[in-house]
Amino acid sequence: MTLMSDFSVAIVTPMQIHDPKSGPIGHVLIVGGGTAGWMAAAALSRLAGNGVTRISVVESEEIGTVGVGEATIPPIVSFNGLLGIDEADFMRATQATFKLGIEFRDWGERGDRYMHPFGGFGVDLDGVQFHQHWLRQRSAGDTSSLGDYSLSTVAAGADRFVKPGRDAPTALQTLKYAYHFDAGLYAAYLRRYAEARGVVRHEGRIVDTVLRADDGFVEAVVLADGRRLEADLFIDCSGFQGLIIEKALKAGYEDWSHWLPCDRALAVPTARVTPLSPYTRATAGSAGWRWRIPLQHRTGNGHVYCSSHISDDQAEAELLAGLDSPPLDTPRALRFVTGRRKAQWIKNCISLGLSSGFLEPLESTSIHLIQSGVSKLMTMFPDKSFDPLLIAEYNRLSRQQFEQVRDFITLHYKATTRDDTAFWRQVRDMPVPDSLARKIDLFRATGRLFRYEDELFSETSWIAVLIGQGVLPRTYEPLADIVDPALTQKRMAAIAGVIQDLTGDMPRHEDFIARYCKA
Ligand SMILES: Cc1cc2nc3c(=O)[nH]c(=O)nc-3n(C[C@H](O)[C@H](O)[C@H](O)COP(=O)(O)OP(=O)(O)OC[C@H]3O[C@@H](n4cnc5c(N)ncnc54)[C@H](O)[C@@H]3O)c2cc1C
């Protein structure tokens, strides 16, 4: 009898390593060296410590990477933390800045502005969610904005930032943040990390994928110079085309462009902005929206748009007209179809990053979806039998996560009263997935919102966007009436006061970075 336990490393026999269909994975080949490839390599490099599994990456300098993807959400902090990365070192190397949320301009209607902050609004009072008290006071004539009770919103608006230390006031400890960073520098940083831990990189262009004759599993990829790279597990990080998952394994693609019709983007850098904002800006345009991402050494800008409503020339003109300073380069064009691979793990190939699907960058979720795919893979790491139950569970969880993010992004388009262009009328009037329609209807009717099954975005995020875009509930939770309105008003004023005081004590974002990143 074989004892499978913590000692599995010790009991691997040479025969198992060479058997292509049983025993532990001996070689993982990551196909592609963009953000997805190197994030996967960095995380999986820990596996090399088991003495059995080798990790390699193959990438092509000639093909290059997509070269965008610079805004993130808070879980990235724990991804870097789990790798043991020193934050100041990472920020210096990637020209990173801190991010407290996203400012949306002109979304609900032209001229409006709101922040989707990381971190909550106020504090629950007497067991009732803060926004219910706010809705109740509002119905009695209070004119304060929900953002007045969010530390992230107020600090971001003042271009201030501080990392809370251990002895900081409790309210400050709730400050959540993410990063903006240079995508190329982040991939290079993770490459150095992974190579230092034994990951081997191959340079070359893949021209063919060889499938095993008997069961269609991937056996090897073949490079243009004739080299053949074999592996037990392939991680397809080859970008939009899905070199293995689609071209060889024919996963199929679920197209979501009827809900998210933007299909093109232009990206262009400008000089660094001052003051350095600790937030991403997303400004709605005539047929899409423009991003502004402040980095230490430059600002990333882009225009995501719908090609059936605006020409490429008009989209470029709209992008350039909206820049804060002159462009440093000519805009780079990208095309995409929003949706997901019908199966993200097939046989011995798992797709991560753009090869697994794409949701437009409005809520900076793509890098997070890579992170989440990598952590699922780590907890479901297979052996060479590739149990179909494991594969089915991975695919079920990935589908659920992509759909939840899709709904949240679609909300931004649906929850609008804009009717100034055909694009906005189309998205305002479009039918949305039932899961999203149910959420909007329930919130509008009752002010209640529920988060389902480990959903990425919290109630706070949904409330920020719904209220920010003018979806105001017809009523509030009756329990909010239990507290004396004068007392609620006093408590709300106290919360807003604490937030103002804490923000006033914070350094300017750029000063904090200069001090924190000083070598
Ligand atoms: C307009 C736009 C804006 C975005 N903004 C954000 C954002 O703000 N935040 C966010 O989280 N995400 C964002 N994203 C998504 C983000 O850019 C990607 O999720 C991320 O960069 C991962 O890309 P990737 O590594 O999957 O693919 P890529 O960067 O395309 O890398 C593919 C790799 O595969 C290699 N390769 C391809 N074919 C071959 C071959 N035949 N042989 C050998 N190697 C090959 C390439 O050389 C490259 O190394 C954005 C995407 C777009 C399109």
XYZ file of C-alpha atoms and ligand atoms in Angstrom:
572
model
C 0.000 0.000 0.000
C 1.303 3.479 -0.858
C 1.069 6.117 1.828
C -0.063 9.386 0.236
C 0.483 12.138 2.744
C 2.811 15.058 3.357
C 5.564 12.718 2.234
C 4.332 12.450 -1.355
C 7.574 14.015 -2.599
C 9.592 11.227 -1.070
C 7.564 8.398 -2.594
C 7.616 9.522 -6.236
C 9.259 6.806 -8.292
C 11.194 7.395 -11.533
C 8.538 5.310 -13.307
C 5.770 7.706 -12.221
C 7.711 10.721 -13.435
C 8.026 9.168 -16.892
C 4.452 7.836 -17.076
C 2.554 10.484 -19.085
C -0.793 9.629 -17.465
C -0.166 9.154 -13.758
C 1.947 10.486 -10.944
C 2.886 14.067 -10.138
C 3.334 16.814 -12.710
C 7.009 16.899 -13.660
C 7.030 19.883 -16.004
C 4.747 22.929 -16.292
C 5.189 24.981 -19.452
C 3.766 28.488 -19.367
C 3.104 29.705 -22.895
C 3.484 33.494 -22.963
C 5.411 36.011 -20.907
C 3.017 38.913 -20.429
C 1.533 39.861 -17.059
C -0.389 36.562 -16.962
C 2.613 34.380 -17.822
C 4.965 35.937 -15.299
C 2.341 36.148 -12.535
C 1.733 32.430 -13.011
C 5.467 31.702 -13.139
C 6.191 33.714 -9.982
C 3.424 31.998 -8.017
C 4.184 28.504 -9.325
C 7.927 28.903 -8.732
C 7.115 27.904 -5.160
C 6.244 24.448 -6.508
C 9.771 23.943 -7.752
C 10.621 23.470 -4.071
C 8.948 20.020 -4.106
C 11.943 18.656 -6.005
C 9.661 17.139 -8.679
C 8.086 19.952 -10.669
C 10.003 22.167 -13.107
C 8.491 25.424 -14.351
C 9.357 27.007 -17.719
C 8.092 29.975 -19.691
C 8.254 30.352 -23.458
C 7.704 33.774 -24.970
C 8.471 35.666 -28.130
C 10.072 39.108 -28.095
C 9.144 39.438 -31.745
C 5.424 39.108 -30.879
C 5.650 41.122 -27.642
C 2.918 41.677 -25.061
C -0.330 43.630 -25.085
C 1.496 46.348 -23.113
C -1.533 47.753 -21.224
C -3.086 46.820 -17.885
C -1.865 49.225 -15.264
C -4.682 49.672 -12.755
C -5.461 47.041 -10.127
C -7.785 46.322 -7.201
C -6.834 45.633 -3.552
C -6.306 41.820 -3.680
C -3.094 42.475 -5.673
C -1.534 43.642 -2.398
C -1.908 40.135 -0.964
C -0.677 38.515 -4.197
C 2.595 40.436 -3.908
C 2.594 39.827 -0.139
C 2.274 36.049 -0.573
C 5.258 36.123 -2.912
C 7.184 37.899 -0.141
C 7.755 40.968 -2.320
C 8.946 44.106 -0.541
C 6.360 46.787 -1.353
C 8.709 49.768 -1.587
C 11.103 47.804 -3.807
C 8.229 46.760 -6.082
C 6.933 50.351 -6.274
C 10.349 51.711 -7.225
C 10.856 49.023 -9.859
C 7.421 49.430 -11.488
C 7.000 53.234 -11.032
C 3.870 52.431 -9.053
C 1.454 54.749 -7.278
C -1.274 53.980 -4.763
C -4.922 53.702 -5.759
C -7.871 54.368 -3.439
C -10.620 53.892 -6.016
C -11.939 55.004 -9.389
C -13.478 58.368 -10.132
C -16.309 58.147 -12.665
C -17.211 61.234 -14.649
C -20.264 61.745 -16.881
C -21.649 58.225 -16.407
C -25.123 58.549 -14.821
C -25.604 61.789 -16.721
C -23.283 64.345 -18.250
C -21.607 66.527 -15.658
C -21.902 64.113 -12.730
C -18.979 62.730 -10.798
C -18.622 60.054 -8.150
C -15.958 57.825 -6.636
C -16.095 54.044 -6.401
C -13.883 53.798 -3.329
C -12.048 50.803 -1.893
C -13.368 50.527 1.671
C -16.779 51.160 3.134
C -19.151 54.039 3.771
C -19.456 55.153 7.399
C -20.103 52.471 9.998
C -23.244 50.428 10.592
C -25.365 52.077 13.297
C -27.404 49.876 15.646
C -26.991 46.916 13.312
C -28.372 48.788 10.300
C -26.158 49.412 7.275
C -24.852 52.949 7.043
C -26.330 53.692 3.628
C -29.818 52.954 4.994
C -29.373 55.723 7.590
C -28.055 58.006 4.878
C -31.109 57.262 2.697
C -33.409 57.950 5.603
C -31.751 61.279 6.496
C -31.782 62.177 2.829
C -35.533 61.586 2.657
C -35.795 64.070 5.539
C -33.853 66.730 3.629
C -30.159 65.987 4.391
C -28.045 66.997 1.380
C -24.708 65.369 2.244
C -23.209 63.013 -0.315
C -22.587 59.354 0.524
C -18.945 59.950 -0.389
C -18.586 62.359 2.581
C -18.629 59.236 4.779
C -15.933 57.344 2.878
C -12.332 57.895 3.955
C -11.020 56.635 0.594
C -13.262 59.067 -1.307
C -12.336 62.106 0.771
C -8.590 61.270 0.835
C -8.557 60.558 -2.913
C -10.357 63.831 -3.634
C -7.680 65.686 -1.659
C -4.836 63.758 -3.436
C -3.659 62.460 -0.077
C -2.472 59.054 1.007
C -0.914 57.287 3.961
C -0.306 53.648 4.700
C -1.838 53.003 8.109
C 0.718 51.852 10.659
C -0.110 49.356 13.421
C -0.838 52.083 15.981
C -2.970 54.196 13.603
C -6.554 55.103 14.619
C -9.093 52.336 13.896
C -10.860 54.365 11.205
C -7.576 54.682 9.297
C -6.977 50.931 9.511
C -9.992 50.478 7.195
C -8.230 52.266 4.332
C -7.850 49.765 1.496
C -5.659 50.380 -1.488
C -4.368 48.898 -4.721
C -1.687 50.050 -7.203
C -1.232 51.651 -10.572
C 1.954 50.338 -12.162
C 3.786 50.110 -15.463
C 2.617 46.780 -16.957
C 5.899 46.090 -18.792
C 7.957 46.811 -15.680
C 5.708 44.589 -13.536
C 6.140 41.629 -15.915
C 9.921 42.241 -15.927
C 9.946 42.411 -12.108
C 8.084 39.120 -11.800
C 10.362 37.581 -14.403
C 13.425 38.415 -12.276
C 11.602 37.007 -9.243
C 10.662 33.769 -11.002
C 14.034 33.216 -12.676
C 15.775 33.710 -9.328
C 13.632 30.814 -8.050
C 14.524 28.395 -10.810
C 11.981 29.160 -13.543
C 13.586 28.657 -16.974
C 12.742 31.016 -19.839
C 12.813 30.017 -23.512
C 12.843 32.653 -26.225
C 11.090 31.668 -29.451
C 7.952 31.766 -31.548
C 5.608 28.799 -31.294
C 4.409 27.619 -34.700
C 2.663 24.375 -33.819
C 0.961 22.486 -30.994
C 1.230 18.686 -30.948
C -1.652 16.694 -29.434
C -1.346 13.119 -28.159
C -2.866 10.758 -30.692
C -4.851 8.613 -28.237
C -6.576 11.230 -26.053
C -5.974 14.687 -27.532
C -3.941 15.940 -24.550
C -1.250 18.473 -25.386
C 2.109 16.786 -25.819
C 4.389 19.609 -26.953
C 4.702 22.963 -28.652
C 7.063 23.411 -31.564
C 9.091 26.601 -32.063
C 9.957 28.246 -35.385
C 13.574 27.035 -35.091
C 12.378 23.424 -34.734
C 12.788 23.087 -30.941
C 10.074 20.991 -29.334
C 9.031 21.772 -25.744
C 7.181 18.959 -23.971
C 5.341 19.258 -20.664
C 2.728 17.542 -18.499
C 0.735 20.726 -17.850
C 0.466 23.702 -20.224
C -0.652 27.123 -19.028
C -1.867 29.146 -21.974
C -0.973 32.807 -21.357
C -0.580 33.603 -25.052
C -2.955 36.584 -25.130
C -6.210 37.186 -27.034
C -5.620 34.449 -29.651
C -5.563 31.575 -27.101
C -2.806 29.712 -28.925
C -3.469 26.349 -27.257
C -6.867 26.640 -25.543
C -8.580 27.920 -28.697
C -6.404 27.217 -31.703
C -5.469 23.659 -30.711
C -8.170 22.607 -28.219
C -11.092 24.556 -29.726
C -12.606 25.756 -26.441
C -15.084 28.097 -28.128
C -15.851 31.664 -27.047
C -18.944 33.045 -25.332
C -19.454 36.489 -26.805
C -20.874 39.094 -24.377
C -20.689 42.099 -26.685
C -24.489 42.480 -26.649
C -24.058 43.557 -22.996
C -20.631 45.152 -23.267
C -20.435 46.461 -26.842
C -17.103 48.340 -26.657
C -14.641 46.470 -28.870
C -11.636 48.736 -29.467
C -9.159 50.788 -27.490
C -6.447 53.366 -28.064
C -3.667 53.813 -25.504
C -1.270 56.745 -25.223
C 1.115 58.043 -22.520
C 1.419 61.646 -21.352
C 3.713 63.329 -18.837
C 3.292 62.700 -15.120
C 0.430 64.665 -13.526
C 0.750 66.941 -10.538
C -0.725 66.621 -8.013
C -0.382 62.858 -8.285
C -3.898 61.462 -7.897
C -4.288 58.285 -5.837
C -7.136 57.099 -8.063
C -7.933 56.039 -11.624
C -10.219 58.309 -13.614
C -12.834 56.916 -16.024
C -14.608 59.590 -18.066
C -17.554 58.577 -20.222
C -17.344 59.822 -23.821
C -19.738 59.787 -26.753
C -19.418 56.040 -27.440
C -17.257 54.611 -24.669
C -14.961 56.025 -22.014
C -11.420 57.264 -21.391
C -9.038 56.169 -18.648
C -6.342 58.154 -16.876
C -3.868 56.216 -14.749
C -1.225 58.241 -12.871
C 2.189 56.584 -12.500
C 5.372 58.001 -10.978
C 7.112 58.596 -14.313
C 4.175 59.145 -16.699
C 0.395 58.988 -17.044
C -1.328 56.174 -18.901
C -4.350 57.247 -20.961
C -6.703 55.355 -23.178
C -10.050 55.341 -24.914
C -12.269 52.247 -24.907
C -14.995 52.605 -27.530
C -17.643 50.911 -29.626
C -16.651 50.773 -33.285
C -20.224 50.622 -34.541
C -20.891 54.050 -33.014
C -17.644 55.961 -33.565
C -14.872 55.780 -36.183
C -11.238 55.160 -35.214
C -10.356 58.727 -36.267
C -13.124 60.237 -34.155
C -12.130 58.025 -31.220
C -8.535 59.238 -31.493
C -9.654 62.857 -31.693
C -11.822 62.392 -28.572
C -8.919 60.781 -26.724
C -6.443 63.523 -27.638
C -8.922 66.293 -26.836
C -9.433 64.869 -23.336
C -5.727 64.617 -22.383
C -4.387 66.762 -19.532
C -1.071 67.309 -21.371
C 0.403 66.614 -24.841
C 0.819 62.949 -25.847
C 4.331 61.480 -25.637
C 3.684 58.976 -28.431
C 1.183 58.121 -31.160
C -1.856 56.223 -29.859
C -1.641 52.422 -30.067
C -4.729 50.554 -31.270
C -6.159 47.383 -29.733
C -9.189 45.277 -30.669
C -11.113 42.823 -28.535
C -14.362 40.945 -28.125
C -15.778 40.908 -24.617
C -16.539 37.430 -23.361
C -14.934 34.268 -22.089
C -13.643 30.914 -23.256
C -16.429 28.381 -22.821
C -13.961 26.190 -20.931
C -10.847 27.721 -19.395
C -9.300 24.381 -18.436
C -9.368 21.575 -21.039
C -7.445 18.304 -20.590
C -3.906 19.374 -19.562
C -4.201 23.035 -20.562
C -5.374 25.927 -18.383
C -5.801 29.385 -19.883
C -5.023 32.506 -17.872
C -5.174 36.198 -18.747
C -6.381 37.387 -22.121
C -6.388 33.844 -23.527
C -9.120 32.919 -21.009
C -11.442 35.797 -21.891
C -11.683 39.549 -21.689
C -13.784 42.035 -19.787
C -13.092 45.662 -20.545
C -10.852 47.440 -18.028
C -13.521 49.721 -16.511
C -13.127 48.204 -13.026
C -9.485 47.053 -13.429
C -10.418 43.392 -13.062
C -8.298 41.516 -15.636
C -5.143 41.264 -13.553
C -7.286 40.209 -10.627
C -8.851 37.435 -12.713
C -5.324 36.201 -13.483
C -4.522 36.244 -9.762
C -7.700 34.386 -8.970
C -7.030 31.784 -11.694
C -3.513 31.255 -10.338
C -4.740 30.777 -6.776
C -7.449 28.344 -7.894
C -4.804 26.427 -9.808
C -2.559 26.300 -6.736
C -5.350 24.839 -4.592
C -6.505 22.464 -7.344
C -3.040 21.580 -8.622
C -3.577 18.303 -10.517
C -1.528 15.203 -11.022
C -1.109 13.582 -14.414
C -4.457 11.781 -14.184
C -6.181 15.209 -14.577
C -9.313 14.226 -12.694
C -12.311 15.503 -14.718
C -14.091 16.460 -11.468
C -11.284 18.888 -10.617
C -11.373 20.371 -14.099
C -15.172 20.746 -13.978
C -14.991 22.514 -10.609
C -12.300 24.921 -11.818
C -14.399 25.759 -14.877
C -17.553 26.223 -12.789
C -15.840 28.632 -10.398
C -14.184 30.590 -13.218
C -17.441 30.927 -15.099
C -19.191 32.202 -11.986
C -16.478 34.750 -11.331
C -16.376 36.048 -14.905
C -20.178 36.371 -14.920
C -20.206 38.281 -11.633
C -17.605 40.744 -12.905
C -19.488 41.035 -16.216
C -22.660 42.015 -14.335
C -20.862 44.654 -12.289
C -19.274 46.252 -15.356
C -22.545 46.088 -17.307
C -24.245 47.982 -14.451
C -22.184 51.101 -15.302
C -23.665 51.208 -18.797
C -27.201 50.214 -17.864
C -27.559 52.641 -14.938
C -27.534 55.812 -16.993
C -30.049 58.430 -17.980
C -27.835 59.736 -20.774
C -29.550 60.083 -24.106
C -27.165 62.412 -25.898
C -25.832 59.749 -28.297
C -27.134 56.572 -29.916
C -24.524 54.574 -27.968
C -25.844 55.677 -24.560
C -29.443 55.157 -25.633
C -28.538 51.634 -26.763
C -26.855 50.609 -23.494
C -29.470 52.353 -21.350
C -32.286 50.440 -23.060
C -30.573 47.067 -23.575
C -31.851 43.967 -21.764
C -29.270 42.850 -19.169
C -28.564 39.406 -17.651
C -31.328 38.306 -15.214
C -28.793 38.175 -12.381
C -28.077 41.895 -12.849
C -31.688 42.921 -13.484
C -32.689 41.254 -10.197
C -30.048 43.188 -8.257
C -30.957 46.556 -9.751
C -34.707 46.013 -9.257
C -34.335 44.922 -5.630
C -32.087 47.881 -4.813
C -34.347 50.378 -6.527
C -37.403 49.071 -4.691
C -35.968 48.452 -1.219
C -32.383 49.747 -0.931
C -31.297 46.158 -0.194
C -28.377 44.493 -1.863
C -27.023 40.984 -1.429
C -23.651 39.579 -2.294
C -23.733 36.037 -3.657
C -21.207 33.201 -3.434
C -17.855 34.866 -2.775
C -18.615 37.649 -5.229
C -15.560 39.828 -5.878
C -17.291 43.196 -5.507
C -18.714 43.994 -2.088
C -22.048 45.625 -1.248
C -20.138 48.894 -0.892
C -18.949 48.714 -4.492
C -22.438 48.060 -5.825
C -23.930 50.814 -3.668
C -21.239 53.277 -4.780
C -22.006 52.712 -8.456
C -25.794 52.469 -8.097
C -26.131 55.623 -6.027
C -23.295 57.339 -7.903
C -25.208 56.840 -11.149
C -28.527 57.969 -9.761
C -30.268 54.673 -8.956
C -31.866 55.857 -5.718
C -34.048 53.404 -3.794
C -37.707 54.309 -3.399
C -37.480 53.559 0.312
C -35.051 52.560 3.057
C -34.885 49.748 5.589
C -37.616 50.284 8.248
C -35.159 49.430 11.040
C -33.355 52.716 10.347
C -36.399 54.451 11.882
C -35.727 52.902 15.282
C -32.922 55.406 15.960
C -33.853 58.984 16.802
C -33.177 61.032 13.619
C -31.388 63.765 15.588
C -29.021 61.177 17.072
C -28.369 59.662 13.627
C -27.605 63.123 12.251
C -25.172 63.745 15.100
C -23.416 60.404 14.546
C -23.183 60.970 10.809
C -21.665 64.413 11.384
C -19.148 62.851 13.774
C -18.128 60.248 11.159
C -17.685 62.900 8.479
C -15.657 64.978 10.948
C -13.290 62.105 11.782
C -12.773 61.492 8.048
C -11.953 65.163 7.444
C -9.490 65.168 10.365
C -7.763 61.963 9.262
C -7.461 63.249 5.691
C -6.084 66.564 6.910
C -3.313 64.692 8.734
C -2.311 62.651 5.658
C 0.647 63.657 3.500
C 0.175 64.479 -0.158
C 0.225 61.270 -2.204
C 3.366 62.286 -4.113
C 5.194 63.225 -0.895
C 4.282 59.912 0.698
C 5.584 58.002 -2.342
C 8.806 60.015 -2.463
C 9.486 59.188 1.190
C 8.297 55.565 1.032
C 10.181 54.671 -2.133
C 13.435 56.350 -1.135
C 16.041 53.591 -1.464
C -7.132 48.386 -23.592
C -6.833 47.503 -22.421
C -6.640 48.073 -21.169
C -6.403 47.253 -20.055
N -6.285 47.804 -18.811
C -6.218 46.997 -17.728
C -6.158 47.520 -16.419
O -6.128 48.729 -16.209
N -6.130 46.648 -15.383
C -6.129 45.291 -15.561
O -6.160 44.553 -14.590
N -6.100 44.782 -16.804
C -6.157 45.583 -17.870
N -6.138 45.046 -19.128
C -5.928 43.614 -19.292
C -4.429 43.317 -19.137
O -3.701 44.059 -20.095
C -4.162 41.846 -19.334
O -5.032 41.100 -18.544
C -2.763 41.490 -18.931
O -1.847 42.323 -19.550
C -2.448 40.084 -19.260
O -2.153 39.912 -20.617
P -1.611 38.492 -21.060
O -0.353 38.221 -20.320
O -2.722 37.527 -20.929
O -1.342 38.660 -22.612
P -0.154 39.391 -23.416
O 0.378 40.574 -22.701
O -0.691 39.602 -24.799
O 1.012 38.327 -23.479
C 0.991 37.254 -24.393
C 2.334 36.564 -24.360
O 2.278 35.429 -25.205
C 3.404 35.442 -26.068
N 3.053 34.763 -27.308
C 1.950 34.949 -28.065
N 2.012 34.170 -29.166
C 3.172 33.478 -29.099
C 3.810 32.533 -29.928
N 3.275 32.137 -31.094
N 5.004 32.052 -29.542
C 5.590 32.444 -28.370
N 5.021 33.345 -27.538
C 3.832 33.854 -27.909
C 3.720 36.908 -26.272
O 5.050 37.089 -26.714
C 3.492 37.428 -24.871
O 4.639 37.194 -24.089
C -6.328 45.849 -20.231
C -6.458 45.301 -21.514
C -6.716 46.110 -22.600
C -6.869 45.496 -23.956
